[in-house]
Short mmCIF file of C-alpha atoms in Angstrom, two decimals:
data_model
loop_
_atom_site.label_atom_id
_atom_site.label_comp_id
_atom_site.label_asym_id
_atom_site.label_seq_id
_atom_site.Cartn_x
_atom_site.Cartn_y
_atom_site.Cartn_z
CA MET A 550 -24.97 -8.47 28.57
CA LEU A 551 -23.77 -4.89 28.15
CA ASN A 552 -23.84 -2.53 31.11
CA ALA A 553 -25.48 0.88 30.86
CA ASP A 554 -22.23 2.74 30.11
CA LEU A 555 -21.25 0.38 27.28
CA LYS A 556 -24.76 0.55 25.82
CA GLN A 557 -24.62 4.33 25.81
CA GLN A 558 -21.21 4.39 24.14
CA LEU A 559 -22.16 1.74 21.59
CA GLY A 560 -25.45 3.50 20.84
CA THR A 561 -23.51 6.65 20.01
CA TYR A 562 -21.25 4.73 17.62
CA LEU A 563 -24.19 3.03 15.92
CA GLN A 564 -25.64 6.40 14.98
CA ASN A 565 -22.98 6.33 12.24
CA LEU A 566 -24.65 3.37 10.47
CA ARG A 567 -25.89 4.20 6.99
CA GLN A 568 -27.32 0.84 5.91
CA ASP A 569 -28.85 -2.31 7.37
CA VAL A 570 -26.64 -4.72 9.31
CA ARG A 571 -27.74 -8.28 10.02
CA LEU A 572 -26.41 -10.34 12.93
CA VAL A 573 -26.69 -14.08 12.30
CA VAL A 574 -26.28 -15.96 15.58
CA SER A 575 -25.44 -19.65 15.91
CA ALA A 576 -26.28 -20.64 19.48
CA ASP A 577 -27.09 -23.72 21.54
CA ASP A 578 -28.01 -24.07 25.21
CA SER A 579 -24.50 -23.38 26.54
CA LYS A 580 -23.80 -20.36 28.71
CA LYS A 581 -21.49 -18.74 26.15
CA SER A 582 -24.11 -19.17 23.43
CA GLN A 583 -26.78 -17.52 25.52
CA GLU A 584 -24.42 -14.67 26.37
CA LEU A 585 -23.65 -14.18 22.68
CA LEU A 586 -27.35 -14.15 21.82
CA GLU A 587 -27.96 -11.62 24.58
CA LEU A 588 -25.11 -9.47 23.22
CA ALA A 589 -26.62 -9.56 19.71
CA ASN A 590 -30.04 -8.55 21.01
CA ASP A 591 -28.49 -5.74 23.08
CA ILE A 592 -26.81 -4.39 19.94
CA ALA A 593 -30.03 -4.63 17.90
CA SER A 594 -31.91 -2.71 20.57
CA LEU A 595 -29.60 0.26 20.06
CA SER A 596 -30.23 0.84 16.33
CA PRO A 597 -33.20 0.28 13.98
CA LEU A 598 -30.68 -0.65 11.27
CA VAL A 599 -29.48 -3.76 13.15
CA SER A 600 -31.46 -7.02 13.12
CA VAL A 601 -30.84 -10.47 14.60
CA THR A 602 -31.59 -13.86 13.07
CA ARG A 603 -30.73 -17.40 14.15
CA ALA A 604 -28.94 -19.91 11.90
CA LYS A 605 -26.48 -22.79 12.17
CA LEU A 606 -22.95 -21.64 11.38
CA GLU A 607 -19.78 -23.72 11.08
CA LEU A 608 -18.84 -23.01 14.70
CA THR A 609 -21.09 -22.52 17.75
CA PRO A 610 -21.35 -20.15 19.54
CA ALA A 611 -20.69 -17.72 16.70
CA MET A 612 -22.10 -14.55 15.18
CA GLN A 613 -21.88 -13.37 11.59
CA VAL A 614 -21.96 -9.64 10.83
CA THR A 615 -23.24 -9.14 7.29
CA ASN A 616 -25.05 -6.70 4.99
CA ALA A 617 -26.78 -6.55 1.62
CA GLN A 618 -23.43 -6.54 -0.19
CA GLY A 619 -22.51 -9.93 1.31
CA ALA A 620 -19.90 -8.94 3.88
CA ASP A 621 -18.82 -12.01 5.86
CA ILE A 622 -17.29 -11.17 9.24
CA ARG A 623 -17.68 -13.76 12.00
CA PHE A 624 -16.91 -13.95 15.70
CA ALA A 625 -16.63 -17.49 17.06
CA GLY A 626 -16.94 -17.00 20.78
CA LEU A 627 -17.87 -13.92 22.74
CA PRO A 628 -16.03 -10.86 21.31
CA MET A 629 -15.37 -9.04 24.56
CA GLY A 630 -12.08 -7.97 26.14
CA HIS A 631 -9.72 -6.52 23.55
CA GLU A 632 -11.93 -7.85 20.74
CA PHE A 633 -15.00 -5.78 21.66
CA THR A 634 -13.47 -2.95 19.64
CA SER A 635 -13.17 -5.32 16.67
CA LEU A 636 -16.89 -6.04 16.95
CA VAL A 637 -17.75 -2.33 17.06
CA MET A 638 -15.58 -1.65 14.01
CA ALA A 639 -17.16 -4.57 12.14
CA LEU A 640 -20.63 -3.14 12.81
CA LEU A 641 -19.58 0.29 11.55
CA HIS A 642 -17.82 -0.99 8.43
CA THR A 643 -20.63 -3.30 7.35
CA GLY A 644 -23.08 -0.50 8.16
CA GLY A 645 -21.57 1.86 5.61
CA HIS A 646 -19.40 4.02 7.85
CA PRO A 647 -16.32 5.09 5.81
CA LEU A 648 -13.14 3.13 6.47
CA LYS A 649 -10.11 5.16 7.55
CA LEU A 650 -7.93 3.87 4.73
CA GLU A 651 -6.13 5.52 1.85
CA ALA A 652 -8.13 5.47 -1.39
CA GLU A 653 -5.49 3.34 -3.15
CA ILE A 654 -5.61 0.72 -0.37
CA ILE A 655 -9.40 0.51 -0.62
CA GLU A 656 -9.19 0.02 -4.39
CA GLN A 657 -6.44 -2.56 -3.98
CA ILE A 658 -8.64 -4.62 -1.63
CA LYS A 659 -11.69 -4.34 -3.87
CA ALA A 660 -9.64 -5.51 -6.86
CA LEU A 661 -8.41 -8.75 -5.23
CA PRO A 662 -9.86 -11.44 -7.50
CA GLU A 663 -9.45 -14.58 -5.40
CA GLN A 664 -11.78 -16.09 -2.82
CA LEU A 665 -9.97 -15.57 0.47
CA ARG A 666 -11.31 -17.32 3.58
CA PHE A 667 -9.40 -16.19 6.67
CA GLU A 668 -9.62 -17.67 10.18
CA THR A 669 -7.90 -15.74 12.97
CA PHE A 670 -7.22 -17.49 16.27
CA VAL A 671 -6.97 -15.06 19.18
CA SER A 672 -7.11 -14.81 22.94
CA LEU A 673 -9.33 -12.11 24.39
CA SER A 674 -6.43 -10.90 26.55
CA CYS A 675 -4.11 -10.46 23.54
CA GLN A 676 -3.45 -6.78 22.87
CA ASN A 677 -1.90 -7.53 19.46
CA CYS A 678 -4.77 -9.61 18.10
CA PRO A 679 -7.30 -6.81 17.39
CA GLU A 680 -4.97 -5.17 14.87
CA VAL A 681 -4.94 -8.36 12.82
CA VAL A 682 -8.66 -9.08 13.25
CA GLN A 683 -9.64 -5.54 12.29
CA ALA A 684 -7.37 -5.52 9.23
CA LEU A 685 -8.95 -8.72 7.92
CA ASN A 686 -12.44 -7.53 8.84
CA MET A 687 -11.92 -4.36 6.79
CA MET A 688 -10.94 -6.51 3.83
CA ALA A 689 -14.08 -8.61 4.30
CA ALA A 690 -16.23 -5.47 4.52
CA LEU A 691 -14.85 -4.17 1.21
CA ASN A 692 -14.73 -7.34 -0.87
CA PRO A 693 -17.54 -9.96 -0.81
CA GLY A 694 -15.03 -12.59 -1.93
CA ILE A 695 -13.18 -12.26 1.39
CA SER A 696 -14.32 -13.56 4.77
CA ASN A 697 -12.76 -13.55 8.21
CA THR A 698 -13.67 -15.51 11.33
CA MET A 699 -12.25 -14.51 14.71
CA ILE A 700 -11.91 -17.66 16.83
CA ASP A 701 -11.44 -17.46 20.59
CA GLY A 702 -8.70 -20.04 21.11
CA ALA A 703 -9.45 -20.44 24.81
CA LEU A 704 -13.07 -21.43 24.00
CA PHE A 705 -12.48 -23.59 20.94
CA GLN A 706 -9.76 -25.82 22.38
CA ASP A 707 -10.53 -28.64 19.93
CA GLU A 708 -9.82 -26.34 17.00
CA VAL A 709 -6.65 -25.10 18.68
CA GLU A 710 -5.35 -28.60 19.35
CA SER A 711 -6.24 -29.96 15.91
CA ARG A 712 -4.35 -27.07 14.27
CA GLN A 713 -1.59 -27.28 16.90
CA ILE A 714 -1.90 -23.56 17.65
CA MET A 715 0.22 -22.42 20.57
CA ALA A 716 0.59 -18.70 19.80
CA VAL A 717 -1.80 -15.93 18.89
CA PRO A 718 -2.74 -14.31 16.67
CA SER A 719 -2.52 -17.20 14.22
CA VAL A 720 -4.11 -16.62 10.82
CA TYR A 721 -5.19 -19.36 8.43
CA LEU A 722 -6.00 -18.68 4.78
CA ASN A 723 -8.14 -21.23 2.98
CA GLY A 724 -7.19 -23.81 5.61
CA GLU A 725 -3.41 -23.24 5.53
CA LEU A 726 -1.31 -21.31 8.06
CA PHE A 727 -0.85 -17.81 6.62
CA ALA A 728 0.66 -15.67 9.38
CA GLN A 729 1.49 -15.73 13.06
CA GLY A 730 2.00 -12.78 15.37
CA ARG A 731 1.21 -9.13 14.90
CA THR A 732 0.58 -8.43 11.20
CA SER A 733 -0.51 -5.18 9.59
CA LEU A 734 -2.99 -4.69 6.77
CA LYS A 735 -0.20 -3.69 4.40
CA GLU A 736 1.76 -6.84 5.26
CA ILE A 737 -1.32 -8.96 4.57
CA LEU A 738 -1.93 -7.24 1.24
CA ALA A 739 1.72 -7.64 0.28
CA LYS A 740 1.32 -11.42 0.69
CA VAL A 741 -2.02 -11.87 -1.08
CA ASP A 742 -1.54 -9.28 -3.84
CA LYS A 743 1.19 -10.71 -6.06
CA HIS A 744 1.97 -7.39 -7.73
CA ALA A 745 1.92 -5.16 -4.64
CA GLY A 746 5.67 -5.40 -3.94
CA ALA A 747 6.76 -4.33 -7.41
CA ARG A 748 4.35 -1.40 -7.41
CA GLU A 749 5.63 -0.25 -4.00
CA VAL A 750 9.29 -0.40 -5.07
CA GLU A 751 8.54 1.59 -8.21
CA ALA A 752 6.69 4.25 -6.20
CA LEU A 753 9.49 4.53 -3.61
CA GLU A 754 12.18 4.88 -6.28
CA ARG A 755 10.42 8.01 -7.54
CA ARG A 756 10.68 9.78 -4.15
CA GLU A 757 12.80 12.91 -4.05
CA PRO A 758 15.64 12.99 -1.46
CA TYR A 759 14.59 13.81 2.09
CA GLU A 760 16.18 16.14 4.58
CA VAL A 761 15.54 13.77 7.50
CA LEU A 762 14.98 10.05 6.95
CA ILE A 763 13.95 8.24 10.14
CA VAL A 764 14.35 4.45 10.31
CA GLY A 765 12.10 2.84 12.91
CA ALA A 766 8.63 3.88 14.06
CA GLY A 767 8.53 3.27 17.80
CA PRO A 768 8.23 6.08 20.38
CA ALA A 769 11.68 7.48 19.51
CA GLY A 770 11.00 7.49 15.77
CA ALA A 771 7.53 9.01 16.17
CA SER A 772 8.90 11.77 18.40
CA ALA A 773 11.73 12.47 15.96
CA ALA A 774 9.33 12.65 13.01
CA ILE A 775 7.08 15.17 14.75
CA TYR A 776 9.98 17.40 15.78
CA ALA A 777 11.52 17.29 12.29
CA ALA A 778 8.21 18.06 10.58
CA ARG A 779 7.57 20.94 12.95
CA LYS A 780 10.89 22.42 11.81
CA GLY A 781 9.64 22.36 8.24
CA LEU A 782 12.05 19.63 7.13
CA ARG A 783 11.14 17.18 4.37
CA THR A 784 10.71 14.09 6.54
CA ALA A 785 10.07 10.38 6.04
CA LEU A 786 9.52 7.63 8.59
CA VAL A 787 10.27 4.13 7.30
CA ALA A 788 9.65 0.91 9.27
CA ASP A 789 8.38 -2.63 8.94
CA ARG A 790 5.45 -1.64 11.19
CA PHE A 791 4.45 1.27 13.39
CA GLY A 792 4.83 1.05 17.16
CA GLY A 793 7.72 -1.28 17.83
CA GLN A 794 7.93 -3.11 21.16
CA VAL A 795 5.37 -0.79 22.77
CA THR A 796 2.61 -2.55 20.87
CA GLU A 797 3.33 -5.66 22.94
CA THR A 798 3.22 -3.79 26.26
CA VAL A 799 -0.01 -4.31 28.19
CA GLY A 800 0.03 -1.92 31.13
CA ILE A 801 1.85 1.43 31.08
CA GLU A 802 1.66 3.33 34.36
CA ASN A 803 4.84 5.44 34.30
CA PHE A 804 4.15 7.65 31.29
CA ILE A 805 4.08 11.08 32.89
CA SER A 806 0.69 12.90 32.79
CA VAL A 807 -1.12 9.68 31.81
CA LYS A 808 -2.01 7.63 34.89
CA ALA A 809 -2.50 4.40 32.98
CA THR A 810 -2.74 3.27 29.37
CA GLU A 811 -1.98 0.25 27.18
CA GLY A 812 0.63 -0.20 24.50
CA PRO A 813 -1.71 -0.48 21.48
CA LYS A 814 -3.65 2.60 22.60
CA LEU A 815 -0.45 4.64 23.01
CA VAL A 816 0.78 3.46 19.60
CA ALA A 817 -2.52 4.47 17.97
CA ASN A 818 -2.22 7.93 19.51
CA LEU A 819 1.40 8.23 18.37
CA GLU A 820 0.52 7.29 14.80
CA ALA A 821 -2.41 9.72 14.73
CA HIS A 822 -0.10 12.48 15.98
CA VAL A 823 2.52 11.72 13.33
CA ARG A 824 -0.12 11.72 10.59
CA ASP A 825 -1.15 15.24 11.64
CA TYR A 826 2.13 16.44 10.11
CA GLU A 827 3.64 16.29 6.64
CA VAL A 828 5.57 13.09 7.23
CA ASP A 829 5.88 10.36 4.59
CA LEU A 830 5.02 7.23 6.56
CA ILE A 831 6.52 4.28 4.69
CA GLU A 832 5.49 0.97 6.31
CA ASN A 833 6.16 -2.69 5.59
CA GLN A 834 9.76 -1.90 4.64
CA LYS A 835 12.94 -3.13 6.31
CA ALA A 836 16.30 -1.34 6.10
CA ILE A 837 19.27 -3.54 5.17
CA ARG A 838 22.12 -1.16 4.28
CA LEU A 839 23.24 2.44 4.82
CA THR A 840 25.82 4.00 2.47
CA GLN A 841 26.91 7.51 1.51
CA ASP A 842 27.39 8.98 -1.95
CA GLY A 843 26.99 12.69 -1.42
CA LEU A 844 23.62 11.94 0.17
CA TYR A 845 22.96 9.02 2.47
CA GLN A 846 21.42 6.03 0.67
CA LEU A 847 19.14 3.63 2.54
CA ASP A 848 18.63 0.27 0.85
CA LEU A 849 15.46 -1.64 1.72
CA ALA A 850 14.84 -5.39 1.67
CA SER A 851 12.18 -4.86 -1.01
CA GLY A 852 14.86 -3.60 -3.43
CA ALA A 853 13.95 0.08 -3.14
CA ARG A 854 16.41 2.83 -2.24
CA LEU A 855 15.73 6.10 -0.42
CA SER A 856 18.04 9.12 -0.24
CA SER A 857 18.40 11.78 2.45
CA LYS A 858 20.70 14.53 3.70
CA THR A 859 20.50 13.12 7.25
CA VAL A 860 19.42 9.78 8.71
CA LEU A 861 18.01 9.11 12.18
CA ILE A 862 18.03 5.48 13.34
CA SER A 863 15.44 4.38 15.90
CA THR A 864 15.03 0.70 15.10
CA GLY A 865 14.61 -0.25 18.77
CA ALA A 866 15.16 -3.72 20.12
CA ARG A 867 13.55 -7.17 20.05
CA TRP A 868 13.08 -9.97 22.55
CA ARG A 869 16.34 -11.70 23.44
CA GLU A 870 16.32 -15.41 22.62
CA MET A 871 17.88 -18.21 24.66
CA ASN A 872 19.76 -19.55 21.61
CA VAL A 873 19.51 -23.15 22.73
CA PRO A 874 18.60 -26.26 20.71
CA GLY A 875 14.87 -26.54 20.13
CA GLU A 876 14.00 -22.87 20.70
CA LYS A 877 13.61 -21.89 17.05
CA GLU A 878 12.06 -25.24 16.10
CA TYR A 879 9.28 -24.82 18.67
CA ARG A 880 8.75 -21.08 18.44
CA GLY A 881 5.00 -20.60 18.20
CA ARG A 882 4.52 -24.24 19.19
CA GLY A 883 5.12 -23.85 22.90
CA VAL A 884 7.99 -21.35 22.96
CA ALA A 885 6.46 -17.90 23.40
CA TYR A 886 7.54 -14.36 24.23
CA CYS A 887 4.23 -12.69 25.12
CA PRO A 888 2.49 -14.16 28.19
CA HIS A 889 -0.49 -11.81 27.88
CA CYS A 890 -1.14 -12.94 24.30
CA ASP A 891 -0.44 -16.66 24.48
CA GLY A 892 -1.04 -17.42 28.17
CA PRO A 893 -4.75 -18.35 27.75
CA LEU A 894 -3.78 -21.11 25.30
CA PHE A 895 -2.01 -22.93 28.16
CA LYS A 896 -4.94 -22.92 30.58
CA GLY A 897 -4.61 -25.75 33.09
CA LYS A 898 -1.13 -26.73 31.87
CA ARG A 899 2.39 -26.50 33.27
CA VAL A 900 4.70 -23.79 31.91
CA ALA A 901 8.06 -22.18 32.59
CA VAL A 902 9.20 -18.57 32.56
CA ILE A 903 12.84 -17.96 31.67
CA GLY A 904 14.13 -14.86 33.45
CA GLY A 905 13.84 -13.46 36.96
CA GLY A 906 13.72 -9.74 36.20
CA ASN A 907 10.57 -7.62 36.45
CA SER A 908 9.25 -8.89 33.12
CA GLY A 909 9.79 -12.51 34.08
CA ILE A 910 8.22 -12.31 37.53
CA GLU A 911 5.29 -10.24 36.24
CA ALA A 912 4.75 -12.90 33.58
CA ALA A 913 4.87 -15.66 36.18
CA ILE A 914 2.27 -13.91 38.35
CA ASP A 915 -0.07 -13.34 35.39
CA LEU A 916 0.32 -16.91 34.14
CA ALA A 917 -0.23 -18.40 37.59
CA ASN A 918 -3.83 -17.18 37.43
CA ILE A 919 -4.40 -19.16 34.23
CA VAL A 920 -2.17 -22.23 34.14
CA GLU A 921 -1.75 -25.16 36.53
CA HIS A 922 1.84 -24.40 37.52
CA VAL A 923 4.69 -21.99 36.70
CA THR A 924 8.41 -22.67 37.09
CA VAL A 925 10.67 -19.61 36.98
CA LEU A 926 14.28 -20.24 35.95
CA GLU A 927 16.82 -17.49 36.68
CA PHE A 928 20.45 -17.73 35.55
CA ASP A 929 21.81 -15.56 38.39
CA THR A 930 22.10 -16.45 42.08
CA LYS A 931 19.13 -14.24 42.91
CA LEU A 932 16.09 -12.71 41.27
CA ARG A 933 16.52 -9.23 39.77
CA ALA A 934 12.85 -8.23 40.01
CA ASP A 935 11.51 -5.63 42.41
CA GLU A 936 10.95 -7.01 45.90
CA VAL A 937 7.21 -6.34 45.80
CA LEU A 938 6.91 -8.59 42.74
CA VAL A 939 9.08 -11.30 44.28
CA ARG A 940 6.95 -11.34 47.44
CA LYS A 941 3.80 -11.65 45.36
CA ALA A 942 5.21 -14.52 43.31
CA ARG A 943 6.41 -16.41 46.38
CA SER A 944 3.00 -16.01 48.01
CA MET A 945 1.26 -17.83 45.15
CA GLY A 946 0.95 -21.54 45.64
CA ASN A 947 1.66 -22.60 42.07
CA ILE A 948 4.94 -20.77 41.32
CA ASP A 949 8.33 -22.44 41.88
CA ILE A 950 11.50 -20.36 41.53
CA ILE A 951 14.85 -21.92 40.63
CA THR A 952 17.98 -19.75 40.63
CA GLN A 953 21.37 -20.58 39.09
CA ALA A 954 19.50 -22.41 36.35
CA GLN A 955 20.92 -22.34 32.82
CA THR A 956 18.45 -23.57 30.21
CA THR A 957 20.31 -25.80 27.76
CA GLU A 958 17.60 -27.33 25.55
CA VAL A 959 13.92 -27.13 24.62
CA THR A 960 12.45 -30.57 24.09
CA GLY A 961 9.40 -31.58 22.08
CA ASP A 962 7.66 -34.37 20.23
CA GLY A 963 8.15 -32.87 16.77
CA ASN A 964 4.89 -30.93 16.91
CA LYS A 965 4.95 -29.08 20.23
CA VAL A 966 7.00 -28.42 23.35
CA THR A 967 7.09 -31.21 25.95
CA GLY A 968 9.70 -29.76 28.33
CA LEU A 969 13.13 -28.27 28.81
CA VAL A 970 16.55 -29.23 30.15
CA TYR A 971 18.54 -26.98 32.46
CA THR A 972 21.88 -27.17 34.26
CA ASP A 973 22.19 -26.32 37.95
CA ARG A 974 25.15 -23.92 37.83
CA SER A 975 26.04 -24.56 41.49
CA SER A 976 26.36 -28.34 41.14
CA GLY A 977 26.70 -28.90 37.40
CA ASP A 978 23.82 -31.39 37.45
CA SER A 979 21.40 -31.55 34.55
CA HIS A 980 17.62 -31.62 35.13
CA SER A 981 14.54 -32.05 32.94
CA ILE A 982 11.12 -30.48 33.47
CA ALA A 983 7.96 -31.63 31.70
CA LEU A 984 6.12 -28.57 30.33
CA ALA A 985 3.58 -27.50 27.74
CA GLY A 986 4.91 -23.96 27.29
CA ILE A 987 8.03 -21.84 27.79
CA PHE A 988 7.82 -18.05 28.06
CA VAL A 989 11.15 -16.32 27.41
CA GLN A 990 11.63 -13.04 29.32
CA ILE A 991 15.37 -12.33 29.35
CA GLY A 992 15.64 -8.83 27.96
CA LEU A 993 16.11 -7.14 24.61
CA VAL A 994 18.61 -7.11 21.72
CA PRO A 995 19.19 -3.90 19.69
CA ASN A 996 18.25 -4.16 16.00
CA THR A 997 21.63 -3.15 14.60
CA GLU A 998 22.91 -6.20 12.70
CA TRP A 999 22.64 -4.27 9.43
CA LEU A 1000 24.88 -1.49 10.80
CA LYS A 1001 27.84 -3.51 12.14
CA GLU A 1002 30.25 -2.29 9.46
CA THR A 1003 28.80 1.22 9.30
CA LEU A 1004 28.53 2.77 12.78
CA GLU A 1005 30.38 2.52 16.07
CA LEU A 1006 28.56 0.02 18.30
CA THR A 1007 29.03 -1.10 21.88
CA ALA A 1008 29.92 -4.69 22.72
CA ARG A 1009 26.16 -5.30 23.16
CA GLY A 1010 25.44 -3.98 19.67
CA GLU A 1011 24.02 -0.61 20.77
CA ILE A 1012 24.70 2.49 18.67
CA VAL A 1013 27.09 4.90 20.40
CA VAL A 1014 25.68 8.44 20.45
CA ASP A 1015 26.68 11.76 22.01
CA GLN A 1016 24.47 14.20 23.91
CA ARG A 1017 22.88 15.38 20.65
CA GLY A 1018 22.13 11.89 19.36
CA GLN A 1019 25.01 12.09 16.86
CA THR A 1020 26.60 8.76 15.86
CA SER A 1021 30.12 8.11 14.59
CA LEU A 1022 29.02 9.27 11.10
CA PRO A 1023 28.34 13.00 10.61
CA GLY A 1024 24.71 13.49 9.67
CA VAL A 1025 23.59 10.12 11.05
CA PHE A 1026 21.76 10.27 14.36
CA ALA A 1027 20.16 7.62 16.58
CA ALA A 1028 17.63 7.49 19.41
CA GLY A 1029 15.79 5.13 21.72
CA ASP A 1030 16.48 1.55 22.77
CA VAL A 1031 18.80 0.95 19.82
CA THR A 1032 21.38 3.30 21.38
CA ASN A 1033 23.67 3.13 24.42
CA ALA A 1034 21.17 5.18 26.45
CA ALA A 1035 21.43 4.17 30.10
CA TYR A 1036 17.75 3.29 30.59
CA LYS A 1037 15.26 1.69 28.24
CA GLN A 1038 11.97 3.48 28.93
CA ILE A 1039 9.24 4.83 26.64
CA ILE A 1040 9.49 8.36 27.95
CA ILE A 1041 13.29 8.34 27.63
CA ALA A 1042 13.03 7.03 24.04
CA MET A 1043 10.65 9.86 23.16
CA GLY A 1044 13.00 12.43 24.67
CA SER A 1045 15.99 11.03 22.84
CA GLY A 1046 14.00 11.05 19.59
CA ALA A 1047 13.33 14.76 20.05
CA THR A 1048 17.00 15.38 20.92
CA ALA A 1049 18.31 13.52 17.87
CA SER A 1050 15.81 15.25 15.59
CA LEU A 1051 16.88 18.67 16.85
CA GLY A 1052 20.47 17.52 16.42
CA ALA A 1053 19.75 16.69 12.77
CA PHE A 1054 18.12 20.11 12.30
CA ASP A 1055 21.17 21.83 13.78
CA PHE A 1056 23.46 19.73 11.53
CA LEU A 1057 21.52 20.77 8.41
CA ILE A 1058 21.67 24.45 9.37
CA ARG A 1059 25.42 24.35 10.00
CA GLN A 1060 26.02 22.37 6.82
CA GLY A 1061 24.06 24.98 4.88
CA GLU A 1062 26.10 27.78 6.43
CA GLU A 1063 29.38 26.02 5.52
CA GLN A 1064 28.26 25.56 1.92
CA ALA A 1065 27.22 29.21 1.69
CA SER A 1066 30.56 30.29 3.14
CA GLN A 1067 32.50 28.16 0.68
CA ALA A 1068 30.46 29.52 -2.23
CA ALA A 1069 31.20 33.10 -1.14
#
């Protein structure tokens, strides 16, 4: 099942096992079952601490990774693709290899008193799913009262349809929908640990004022944090989660000096780099208000307040929505924004892509290899994507492109999407299309709603900055996609983060000189 290179790499990892790991395989005569059994035997052949047994599990094909302490981590389907890393991590964690978690997080997980049975529906092409699977697997490795089952949605279509799952990752807890979309370990703990929020607020309120407080942890925020820390400034980075939009980017081929990488891998490297410095990384927190009372005060949705001499905003942007009837009602039930994640759930079905830019046409091409048919709807009179992408899309036999099409409604049966309605802008006629899924790819919206009465914004809601990243408020800087920067690119966001951070450093120096002069 595993080629020689993978076996060699996996064998090296398994040298870190410190205790016995048992693989319990539930298999029948199907091809996937036999492949899973072969995978289990390949793993066992690489370490004397790994054994394989056969047993009937709730789902087949499936494999349970367990140990003497009763860890219960399961993979329903073949954990390859993005989820192969989740399997490797599960082997290491159940085998006694230390988890890379803060001591207080480990104790928090061990102290959870309830029986928590998680089921995580994924697609093997979803780059966001492993983060969720691995977070829940770590919980299961630490607490025998917690279990997690990764379920390949493309393989277990009956389970997907019975739960009406049309977006991944989808997490169920004790049979009820718990979370959908990318979710961090801290977010999960905040929901299952009833006292976690109050403890976090109390801890944050005790923080001393910072010199640089960065809001947003995408490429711009990470870059700013590193530059500020390298200047010796007391620095904090606060965000709802690390990585921003980059986490949802599959292929990155224009990051100079790196020929090709993927969003989650780049984000992991960014976070590791930030953690090399003395930066307070405050996650699972959302900024809601910025005021000034001598120092700048940042109010968080949790109720906590942080203070700082300067603030650097790098909250990035989010997917733009169509804002038509039915979109919000059917989000996650046929309306999707990540074709790489959710595309496999629509195998053999008819879908639409809204948007004819590079993102939209790339999505259409990717989906055309999975689904029965793709209809691209573009508002403008022509596609805005690069010509090479347009030629590729037109060459595929199952992609139709409609220009001057304004989507006016998403239709459904109350449970899931059944189609959409659009207006032909050239004739004014209204048309309906029967569909199972709609992938929205019409650009980004800056995350600045909480700053509308505080900073100067463009008509599009972007923060106006000068060449140093300075905003309309002295001591408040901004960087990345949230600003009026001409181009929204990862490398440009990183550069602007460095610029704004150096701008904040310069501001603090000059402010200190002015205070010293006044005192003299």
